[in-house]
XYZ file of C-alpha atoms in Angstrom:
152
model
C -0.138 0.475 -0.272
C 1.242 3.297 -0.553
C 2.758 5.398 2.105
C 3.951 8.989 1.170
C 3.463 10.938 -1.605
C 6.013 13.789 -2.840
C 5.815 16.203 -5.139
C 9.424 18.104 -4.236
C 8.675 21.373 -6.898
C 5.371 21.955 -4.643
C 6.608 21.235 -1.919
C 3.842 18.732 -1.462
C 4.856 15.341 1.733
C 1.813 13.595 2.973
C 1.656 10.460 4.958
C -1.095 8.138 2.852
C -3.756 6.094 4.682
C -7.262 4.403 3.745
C -9.541 6.996 4.681
C -10.427 7.169 8.025
C -14.526 7.394 7.896
C -16.686 8.955 5.112
C -15.211 12.376 4.984
C -11.747 12.397 4.114
C -9.243 13.976 6.433
C -6.946 16.647 6.383
C -3.579 16.134 6.979
C -2.698 13.361 5.089
C -3.717 11.735 1.478
C -5.578 8.902 1.018
C -6.276 5.974 -1.601
C -8.725 5.093 -3.513
C -8.816 0.811 -2.840
C -11.003 0.713 -5.772
C -7.645 0.833 -8.159
C -4.220 -0.975 -7.768
C -1.654 0.213 -5.540
C 2.465 0.867 -6.404
C 4.022 -1.720 -8.556
C 0.915 -3.307 -9.574
C 0.671 -3.472 -12.959
C -2.564 -0.365 -13.023
C -3.618 2.956 -11.968
C -2.459 4.844 -8.583
C -5.303 6.900 -6.991
C -4.293 9.811 -4.172
C -6.254 12.477 -3.251
C -6.648 15.518 -0.515
C -8.142 18.826 0.112
C -7.033 21.285 -1.855
C -5.438 22.813 1.637
C -2.141 24.248 2.783
C -0.064 21.563 3.318
C -1.767 19.363 1.388
C -2.084 19.174 -2.616
C -3.403 22.968 -2.908
C 0.220 24.081 -4.937
C -1.301 21.477 -7.264
C -4.776 23.542 -7.945
C -3.398 27.091 -7.748
C -0.568 26.528 -10.377
C -3.725 24.297 -12.435
C -4.788 27.017 -12.958
C -1.707 28.883 -14.914
C -1.567 28.254 -18.494
C -4.133 24.905 -17.670
C -1.269 23.848 -15.020
C 1.355 23.051 -18.123
C 3.829 24.197 -16.730
C 4.077 20.606 -13.881
C 4.324 18.405 -17.288
C 7.042 17.131 -16.505
C 7.496 17.999 -12.792
C 8.683 14.403 -9.994
C 6.847 12.400 -8.177
C 7.568 10.074 -5.920
C 5.189 7.203 -3.810
C 7.486 4.665 -1.457
C 4.990 1.777 -0.357
C 4.703 -0.432 2.902
C 7.084 -2.481 1.519
C 10.065 -0.245 1.115
C 9.561 0.336 -2.072
C 9.888 3.675 -4.023
C 8.259 4.088 -7.372
C 9.127 7.746 -9.341
C 6.704 9.565 -12.081
C 6.555 11.411 -13.815
C 3.979 14.368 -13.863
C 2.184 14.025 -18.332
C -1.371 14.980 -18.086
C -3.171 17.206 -15.922
C -7.417 17.105 -16.283
C -9.226 20.458 -14.738
C -13.367 20.272 -14.289
C -12.726 15.727 -14.404
C -16.139 14.848 -14.084
C -15.165 11.540 -13.557
C -13.105 8.477 -13.182
C -14.278 6.565 -16.473
C -11.118 7.279 -18.224
C -8.636 6.114 -15.433
C -10.543 3.491 -14.427
C -9.811 2.709 -18.115
C -6.091 2.600 -18.573
C -4.385 -1.142 -17.617
C -0.875 0.159 -17.329
C 0.709 1.877 -14.503
C 0.627 5.030 -13.906
C -0.570 7.299 -10.959
C -3.250 10.092 -10.113
C -3.023 12.579 -8.146
C -7.211 14.372 -6.824
C -8.070 17.157 -5.257
C -11.066 19.352 -5.526
C -11.612 22.755 -7.669
C -14.258 23.893 -5.331
C -15.837 24.261 -1.519
C -16.088 20.696 0.331
C -18.333 17.841 -2.244
C -18.200 19.756 -5.041
C -17.677 18.354 -8.319
C -15.599 18.635 -11.277
C -12.214 17.522 -9.017
C -8.223 18.321 -10.604
C -6.160 14.964 -12.338
C -3.549 14.968 -12.073
C -1.936 11.882 -13.634
C 1.572 10.833 -13.889
C 3.709 7.506 -15.718
C 6.058 5.415 -13.925
C 9.608 6.510 -14.263
C 11.504 4.410 -12.095
C 11.581 1.023 -9.100
C 13.450 0.705 -5.629
C 14.133 0.030 -2.157
C 13.585 2.964 0.120
C 14.552 2.938 3.855
C 12.160 1.984 6.216
C 11.770 5.357 8.175
C 11.545 7.243 4.348
C 8.023 5.026 3.784
C 7.235 4.838 6.954
C 5.946 8.706 7.806
C 3.476 8.464 10.457
C 0.583 9.918 9.573
C -2.025 12.118 11.721
C -4.923 13.035 10.414
C -7.490 15.206 11.241
C -11.612 15.799 10.602
C -11.852 18.456 8.185
C -14.317 21.857 9.158
């Protein structure tokens, strides 16, 4: 399972966990259970709120030239078995209404999602990335301690 996500160029560095309740928590990213995890040969989908210290930089950058400045940025995802997967952003989808195109993908990929509007609204921002490499990581690096809080 994904345990950490980093987008160094945007200052994003969050623990990843399973969504703890019916509404996404703050201070962590979460994974969509219906899709794959890194290394399983399909799309991985991580999401977090568009808030300071979370995925807000994705939303902010997407609003400039439709996110073209994010193309080529590196995303690192760490997993519970002490692995590091490196992806490169190759797609920015603003105002996405559903996940159909992502579910249809069969290849290893990463998708980061955040909101574009107030609480619970659709559409969403989806940022896609392709796998570049994978390797090992230390346990300490791969296992940050999640400290989720209820968003209000």
